[in-house]
Amino acid sequence: MRQRAVRDQKRLDSGAVSSPKDLENLQREITSLAKRQGDLEDVVLEVMERRESAQERVAELTERVSSVQSKIDDATSRRDAAFESLDGETATVTKEREVIAGTIPADLLKLYDKLREQQGGVGAARLYQRRCEGCRLELNITEVNEVKAASPDTVLRCENCRRILVRTSESGL
Ligand SMILES: [Zn+2]
């Protein structure tokens, strides 16, 4: 289109076109070509601006993706470390339990395991200030007297939740 405009301009300048009508037509075509060129340049400019803003958006989103990804990586490594620590703790506690279980009479251990299964994982509870820490109920006076009268070897049970009651110096007896 630009070449055509140049060619038209050359023909006009050379004086080869002499008829006024042809001259007028040529002049009109040159004007029209110039206008179309201007319009196309506007379009190109607009496309370039849109491309630039799209590139900015891409850069911004890429940055956000990378920031989110680094948060994910961080959380994942913290989770893995927590898993590792829990595994270690589980192994230690399991070993400790084995050692303690080995010192408890077989029938008492059997009762404890049965209660633990029935009572949501807690088979024995501390008696603390006359209260069973398994079900949180306070022993009545009759129960307190029975506990007081029992020999240290007697296996005590909570009347309410049936868990094994463990006496300590803080039992409030
Ligand atoms: Zn209880």
PDB file of N, CA and C in Angstrom, residues 13-81:
ATOM      1  N   ASP A  13       4.349  13.642  -9.659  1.00  0.00           N
ATOM      2  CA  ASP A  13       5.477  14.570  -9.717  1.00  0.00           C
ATOM      3  C   ASP A  13       6.125  14.623 -11.103  1.00  0.00           C
ATOM      4  N   SER A  14       6.091  13.481 -11.827  1.00  0.00           N
ATOM      5  CA  SER A  14       6.790  13.418 -13.128  1.00  0.00           C
ATOM      6  C   SER A  14       6.117  14.260 -14.211  1.00  0.00           C
ATOM      7  N   GLY A  15       4.867  14.583 -13.964  1.00  0.00           N
ATOM      8  CA  GLY A  15       4.151  15.386 -14.959  1.00  0.00           C
ATOM      9  C   GLY A  15       3.631  14.554 -16.118  1.00  0.00           C
ATOM     10  N   ALA A  16       3.767  13.183 -16.036  1.00  0.00           N
ATOM     11  CA  ALA A  16       3.317  12.305 -17.112  1.00  0.00           C
ATOM     12  C   ALA A  16       1.805  12.295 -17.234  1.00  0.00           C
ATOM     13  N   VAL A  17       1.149  12.572 -16.060  1.00  0.00           N
ATOM     14  CA  VAL A  17      -0.315  12.611 -16.094  1.00  0.00           C
ATOM     15  C   VAL A  17      -0.717  14.062 -16.335  1.00  0.00           C
ATOM     16  N   SER A  18      -1.370  14.276 -17.449  1.00  0.00           N
ATOM     17  CA  SER A  18      -1.650  15.670 -17.773  1.00  0.00           C
ATOM     18  C   SER A  18      -3.123  16.044 -17.746  1.00  0.00           C
ATOM     19  N   SER A  19      -3.975  15.023 -17.957  1.00  0.00           N
ATOM     20  CA  SER A  19      -5.393  15.402 -17.977  1.00  0.00           C
ATOM     21  C   SER A  19      -5.858  15.767 -16.572  1.00  0.00           C
ATOM     22  N   PRO A  20      -6.587  16.861 -16.409  1.00  0.00           N
ATOM     23  CA  PRO A  20      -7.003  17.317 -15.074  1.00  0.00           C
ATOM     24  C   PRO A  20      -7.810  16.259 -14.331  1.00  0.00           C
ATOM     25  N   LYS A  21      -8.603  15.475 -15.110  1.00  0.00           N
ATOM     26  CA  LYS A  21      -9.433  14.454 -14.460  1.00  0.00           C
ATOM     27  C   LYS A  21      -8.553  13.360 -13.866  1.00  0.00           C
ATOM     28  N   ASP A  22      -7.532  12.920 -14.656  1.00  0.00           N
ATOM     29  CA  ASP A  22      -6.606  11.894 -14.174  1.00  0.00           C
ATOM     30  C   ASP A  22      -5.822  12.396 -12.963  1.00  0.00           C
ATOM     31  N   LEU A  23      -5.417  13.654 -13.053  1.00  0.00           N
ATOM     32  CA  LEU A  23      -4.669  14.256 -11.942  1.00  0.00           C
ATOM     33  C   LEU A  23      -5.499  14.260 -10.658  1.00  0.00           C
ATOM     34  N   GLU A  24      -6.759  14.613 -10.846  1.00  0.00           N
ATOM     35  CA  GLU A  24      -7.654  14.676  -9.688  1.00  0.00           C
ATOM     36  C   GLU A  24      -7.851  13.286  -9.083  1.00  0.00           C
ATOM     37  N   ASN A  25      -8.033  12.278  -9.969  1.00  0.00           N
ATOM     38  CA  ASN A  25      -8.199  10.895  -9.498  1.00  0.00           C
ATOM     39  C   ASN A  25      -6.961  10.422  -8.729  1.00  0.00           C
ATOM     40  N   LEU A  26      -5.798  10.728  -9.311  1.00  0.00           N
ATOM     41  CA  LEU A  26      -4.542  10.315  -8.701  1.00  0.00           C
ATOM     42  C   LEU A  26      -4.372  10.963  -7.312  1.00  0.00           C
ATOM     43  N   GLN A  27      -4.703  12.261  -7.270  1.00  0.00           N
ATOM     44  CA  GLN A  27      -4.593  12.988  -6.004  1.00  0.00           C
ATOM     45  C   GLN A  27      -5.520  12.387  -4.939  1.00  0.00           C
ATOM     46  N   ARG A  28      -6.743  12.017  -5.387  1.00  0.00           N
ATOM     47  CA  ARG A  28      -7.730  11.444  -4.456  1.00  0.00           C
ATOM     48  C   ARG A  28      -7.242  10.094  -3.924  1.00  0.00           C
ATOM     49  N   GLU A  29      -6.637   9.316  -4.848  1.00  0.00           N
ATOM     50  CA  GLU A  29      -6.159   7.996  -4.429  1.00  0.00           C
ATOM     51  C   GLU A  29      -5.038   8.126  -3.407  1.00  0.00           C
ATOM     52  N   ILE A  30      -4.130   9.088  -3.664  1.00  0.00           N
ATOM     53  CA  ILE A  30      -3.011   9.319  -2.722  1.00  0.00           C
ATOM     54  C   ILE A  30      -3.550   9.697  -1.341  1.00  0.00           C
ATOM     55  N   THR A  31      -4.559  10.578  -1.320  1.00  0.00           N
ATOM     56  CA  THR A  31      -5.161  10.997  -0.044  1.00  0.00           C
ATOM     57  C   THR A  31      -5.800   9.817   0.678  1.00  0.00           C
ATOM     58  N   SER A  32      -6.533   9.013  -0.096  1.00  0.00           N
ATOM     59  CA  SER A  32      -7.225   7.870   0.494  1.00  0.00           C
ATOM     60  C   SER A  32      -6.232   6.831   1.034  1.00  0.00           C
ATOM     61  N   LEU A  33      -5.143   6.625   0.285  1.00  0.00           N
ATOM     62  CA  LEU A  33      -4.111   5.682   0.741  1.00  0.00           C
ATOM     63  C   LEU A  33      -3.451   6.174   2.036  1.00  0.00           C
ATOM     64  N   ALA A  34      -3.222   7.501   2.102  1.00  0.00           N
ATOM     65  CA  ALA A  34      -2.609   8.075   3.307  1.00  0.00           C
ATOM     66  C   ALA A  34      -3.504   7.881   4.516  1.00  0.00           C
ATOM     67  N   LYS A  35      -4.814   8.043   4.287  1.00  0.00           N
ATOM     68  CA  LYS A  35      -5.769   7.874   5.394  1.00  0.00           C
ATOM     69  C   LYS A  35      -5.788   6.425   5.874  1.00  0.00           C
ATOM     70  N   ARG A  36      -5.801   5.483   4.901  1.00  0.00           N
ATOM     71  CA  ARG A  36      -5.828   4.069   5.276  1.00  0.00           C
ATOM     72  C   ARG A  36      -4.557   3.684   6.028  1.00  0.00           C
ATOM     73  N   GLN A  37      -3.443   4.270   5.572  1.00  0.00           N
ATOM     74  CA  GLN A  37      -2.176   3.983   6.260  1.00  0.00           C
ATOM     75  C   GLN A  37      -2.228   4.455   7.719  1.00  0.00           C
ATOM     76  N   GLY A  38      -2.793   5.656   7.882  1.00  0.00           N
ATOM     77  CA  GLY A  38      -2.937   6.195   9.250  1.00  0.00           C
ATOM     78  C   GLY A  38      -3.806   5.299  10.112  1.00  0.00           C
ATOM     79  N   ASP A  39      -4.936   4.836   9.519  1.00  0.00           N
ATOM     80  CA  ASP A  39      -5.838   3.944  10.269  1.00  0.00           C
ATOM     81  C   ASP A  39      -5.117   2.671  10.684  1.00  0.00           C
ATOM     82  N   LEU A  40      -4.361   2.077   9.726  1.00  0.00           N
ATOM     83  CA  LEU A  40      -3.644   0.824  10.016  1.00  0.00           C
ATOM     84  C   LEU A  40      -2.584   1.021  11.091  1.00  0.00           C
ATOM     85  N   GLU A  41      -1.920   2.172  11.053  1.00  0.00           N
ATOM     86  CA  GLU A  41      -0.916   2.458  12.087  1.00  0.00           C
ATOM     87  C   GLU A  41      -1.552   2.544  13.476  1.00  0.00           C
ATOM     88  N   ASP A  42      -2.770   3.117  13.529  1.00  0.00           N
ATOM     89  CA  ASP A  42      -3.492   3.168  14.804  1.00  0.00           C
ATOM     90  C   ASP A  42      -3.781   1.766  15.323  1.00  0.00           C
ATOM     91  N   VAL A  43      -4.222   0.896  14.375  1.00  0.00           N
ATOM     92  CA  VAL A  43      -4.545  -0.488  14.754  1.00  0.00           C
ATOM     93  C   VAL A  43      -3.295  -1.184  15.300  1.00  0.00           C
ATOM     94  N   VAL A  44      -2.164  -1.031  14.589  1.00  0.00           N
ATOM     95  CA  VAL A  44      -0.911  -1.658  15.006  1.00  0.00           C
ATOM     96  C   VAL A  44      -0.513  -1.183  16.402  1.00  0.00           C
ATOM     97  N   LEU A  45      -0.669   0.140  16.600  1.00  0.00           N
ATOM     98  CA  LEU A  45      -0.324   0.721  17.901  1.00  0.00           C
ATOM     99  C   LEU A  45      -1.175   0.125  19.023  1.00  0.00           C
ATOM    100  N   GLU A  46      -2.487   0.001  18.724  1.00  0.00           N
ATOM    101  CA  GLU A  46      -3.413  -0.533  19.724  1.00  0.00           C
ATOM    102  C   GLU A  46      -3.072  -1.988  20.047  1.00  0.00           C
ATOM    103  N   VAL A  47      -2.762  -2.773  18.992  1.00  0.00           N
ATOM    104  CA  VAL A  47      -2.400  -4.187  19.184  1.00  0.00           C
ATOM    105  C   VAL A  47      -1.133  -4.297  20.041  1.00  0.00           C
ATOM    106  N   MET A  48      -0.159  -3.402  19.759  1.00  0.00           N
ATOM    107  CA  MET A  48       1.084  -3.435  20.529  1.00  0.00           C
ATOM    108  C   MET A  48       0.857  -3.096  21.992  1.00  0.00           C
ATOM    109  N   GLU A  49      -0.042  -2.109  22.204  1.00  0.00           N
ATOM    110  CA  GLU A  49      -0.357  -1.743  23.596  1.00  0.00           C
ATOM    111  C   GLU A  49      -1.024  -2.895  24.329  1.00  0.00           C
ATOM    112  N   ARG A  50      -1.950  -3.565  23.622  1.00  0.00           N
ATOM    113  CA  ARG A  50      -2.653  -4.693  24.258  1.00  0.00           C
ATOM    114  C   ARG A  50      -1.678  -5.834  24.540  1.00  0.00           C
ATOM    115  N   ARG A  51      -0.745  -6.037  23.615  1.00  0.00           N
ATOM    116  CA  ARG A  51       0.245  -7.104  23.800  1.00  0.00           C
ATOM    117  C   ARG A  51       1.127  -6.805  25.024  1.00  0.00           C
ATOM    118  N   GLU A  52       1.494  -5.545  25.140  1.00  0.00           N
ATOM    119  CA  GLU A  52       2.339  -5.129  26.268  1.00  0.00           C
ATOM    120  C   GLU A  52       1.618  -5.345  27.606  1.00  0.00           C
ATOM    121  N   SER A  53       0.324  -4.976  27.639  1.00  0.00           N
ATOM    122  CA  SER A  53      -0.410  -5.128  28.896  1.00  0.00           C
ATOM    123  C   SER A  53      -0.646  -6.608  29.195  1.00  0.00           C
ATOM    124  N   ALA A  54      -0.818  -7.426  28.135  1.00  0.00           N
ATOM    125  CA  ALA A  54      -0.960  -8.873  28.338  1.00  0.00           C
ATOM    126  C   ALA A  54       0.330  -9.468  28.883  1.00  0.00           C
ATOM    127  N   GLN A  55       1.462  -8.981  28.384  1.00  0.00           N
ATOM    128  CA  GLN A  55       2.759  -9.471  28.868  1.00  0.00           C
ATOM    129  C   GLN A  55       2.985  -9.107  30.335  1.00  0.00           C
ATOM    130  N   GLU A  56       2.526  -7.890  30.689  1.00  0.00           N
ATOM    131  CA  GLU A  56       2.637  -7.470  32.087  1.00  0.00           C
ATOM    132  C   GLU A  56       1.818  -8.376  32.991  1.00  0.00           C
ATOM    133  N   ARG A  57       0.604  -8.688  32.502  1.00  0.00           N
ATOM    134  CA  ARG A  57      -0.305  -9.562  33.272  1.00  0.00           C
ATOM    135  C   ARG A  57       0.318 -10.959  33.420  1.00  0.00           C
ATOM    136  N   VAL A  58       0.918 -11.462  32.341  1.00  0.00           N
ATOM    137  CA  VAL A  58       1.570 -12.776  32.378  1.00  0.00           C
ATOM    138  C   VAL A  58       2.694 -12.768  33.425  1.00  0.00           C
ATOM    139  N   ALA A  59       3.479 -11.694  33.428  1.00  0.00           N
ATOM    140  CA  ALA A  59       4.600 -11.597  34.373  1.00  0.00           C
ATOM    141  C   ALA A  59       4.084 -11.570  35.812  1.00  0.00           C
ATOM    142  N   GLU A  60       2.974 -10.804  36.015  1.00  0.00           N
ATOM    143  CA  GLU A  60       2.388 -10.686  37.347  1.00  0.00           C
ATOM    144  C   GLU A  60       1.855 -12.040  37.833  1.00  0.00           C
ATOM    145  N   LEU A  61       1.140 -12.739  36.932  1.00  0.00           N
ATOM    146  CA  LEU A  61       0.572 -14.040  37.305  1.00  0.00           C
ATOM    147  C   LEU A  61       1.672 -15.072  37.543  1.00  0.00           C
ATOM    148  N   THR A  62       2.720 -15.014  36.733  1.00  0.00           N
ATOM    149  CA  THR A  62       3.838 -15.942  36.907  1.00  0.00           C
ATOM    150  C   THR A  62       4.470 -15.764  38.285  1.00  0.00           C
ATOM    151  N   GLU A  63       4.591 -14.491  38.670  1.00  0.00           N
ATOM    152  CA  GLU A  63       5.162 -14.190  39.987  1.00  0.00           C
ATOM    153  C   GLU A  63       4.275 -14.727  41.101  1.00  0.00           C
ATOM    154  N   ARG A  64       2.939 -14.562  40.933  1.00  0.00           N
ATOM    155  CA  ARG A  64       2.012 -15.052  41.960  1.00  0.00           C
ATOM    156  C   ARG A  64       2.060 -16.572  42.055  1.00  0.00           C
ATOM    157  N   VAL A  65       2.106 -17.226  40.897  1.00  0.00           N
ATOM    158  CA  VAL A  65       2.189 -18.692  40.881  1.00  0.00           C
ATOM    159  C   VAL A  65       3.444 -19.143  41.630  1.00  0.00           C
ATOM    160  N   SER A  66       4.550 -18.450  41.378  1.00  0.00           N
ATOM    161  CA  SER A  66       5.798 -18.869  42.010  1.00  0.00           C
ATOM    162  C   SER A  66       5.772 -18.606  43.510  1.00  0.00           C
ATOM    163  N   SER A  67       5.081 -17.521  43.918  1.00  0.00           N
ATOM    164  CA  SER A  67       4.962 -17.235  45.352  1.00  0.00           C
ATOM    165  C   SER A  67       4.097 -18.286  46.047  1.00  0.00           C
ATOM    166  N   VAL A  68       2.972 -18.661  45.392  1.00  0.00           N
ATOM    167  CA  VAL A  68       2.103 -19.708  45.953  1.00  0.00           C
ATOM    168  C   VAL A  68       2.859 -21.038  46.017  1.00  0.00           C
ATOM    169  N   GLN A  69       3.607 -21.318  44.970  1.00  0.00           N
ATOM    170  CA  GLN A  69       4.361 -22.577  44.913  1.00  0.00           C
ATOM    171  C   GLN A  69       5.384 -22.646  46.056  1.00  0.00           C
ATOM    172  N   SER A  70       6.013 -21.503  46.355  1.00  0.00           N
ATOM    173  CA  SER A  70       7.015 -21.546  47.426  1.00  0.00           C
ATOM    174  C   SER A  70       6.344 -21.729  48.786  1.00  0.00           C
ATOM    175  N   LYS A  71       5.099 -21.187  48.925  1.00  0.00           N
ATOM    176  CA  LYS A  71       4.343 -21.433  50.160  1.00  0.00           C
ATOM    177  C   LYS A  71       4.001 -22.916  50.286  1.00  0.00           C
ATOM    178  N   ILE A  72       3.592 -23.522  49.150  1.00  0.00           N
ATOM    179  CA  ILE A  72       3.258 -24.956  49.151  1.00  0.00           C
ATOM    180  C   ILE A  72       4.488 -25.776  49.537  1.00  0.00           C
ATOM    181  N   ASP A  73       5.630 -25.432  48.948  1.00  0.00           N
ATOM    182  CA  ASP A  73       6.873 -26.156  49.230  1.00  0.00           C
ATOM    183  C   ASP A  73       7.219 -26.070  50.712  1.00  0.00           C
ATOM    184  N   ASP A  74       7.046 -24.855  51.258  1.00  0.00           N
ATOM    185  CA  ASP A  74       7.353 -24.620  52.666  1.00  0.00           C
ATOM    186  C   ASP A  74       6.450 -25.466  53.567  1.00  0.00           C
ATOM    187  N   ALA A  75       5.118 -25.426  53.274  1.00  0.00           N
ATOM    188  CA  ALA A  75       4.158 -26.188  54.073  1.00  0.00           C
ATOM    189  C   ALA A  75       4.435 -27.691  53.960  1.00  0.00           C
ATOM    190  N   THR A  76       4.776 -28.139  52.763  1.00  0.00           N
ATOM    191  CA  THR A  76       5.055 -29.562  52.550  1.00  0.00           C
ATOM    192  C   THR A  76       6.262 -30.010  53.370  1.00  0.00           C
ATOM    193  N   SER A  77       7.305 -29.183  53.380  1.00  0.00           N
ATOM    194  CA  SER A  77       8.499 -29.610  54.116  1.00  0.00           C
ATOM    195  C   SER A  77       8.251 -29.565  55.626  1.00  0.00           C
ATOM    196  N   ARG A  78       7.405 -28.597  56.083  1.00  0.00           N
ATOM    197  CA  ARG A  78       7.061 -28.571  57.513  1.00  0.00           C
ATOM    198  C   ARG A  78       6.212 -29.789  57.885  1.00  0.00           C
ATOM    199  N   ARG A  79       5.281 -30.160  56.970  1.00  0.00           N
ATOM    200  CA  ARG A  79       4.437 -31.330  57.222  1.00  0.00           C
ATOM    201  C   ARG A  79       5.295 -32.591  57.296  1.00  0.00           C
ATOM    202  N   ASP A  80       6.242 -32.727  56.358  1.00  0.00           N
ATOM    203  CA  ASP A  80       7.109 -33.907  56.345  1.00  0.00           C
ATOM    204  C   ASP A  80       7.942 -33.999  57.622  1.00  0.00           C
ATOM    205  N   ALA A  81       8.423 -32.831  58.085  1.00  0.00           N
ATOM    206  CA  ALA A  81       9.215 -32.819  59.320  1.00  0.00           C
ATOM    207  C   ALA A  81       8.351 -33.239  60.508  1.00  0.00           C
TER     208      ALA A  81
END
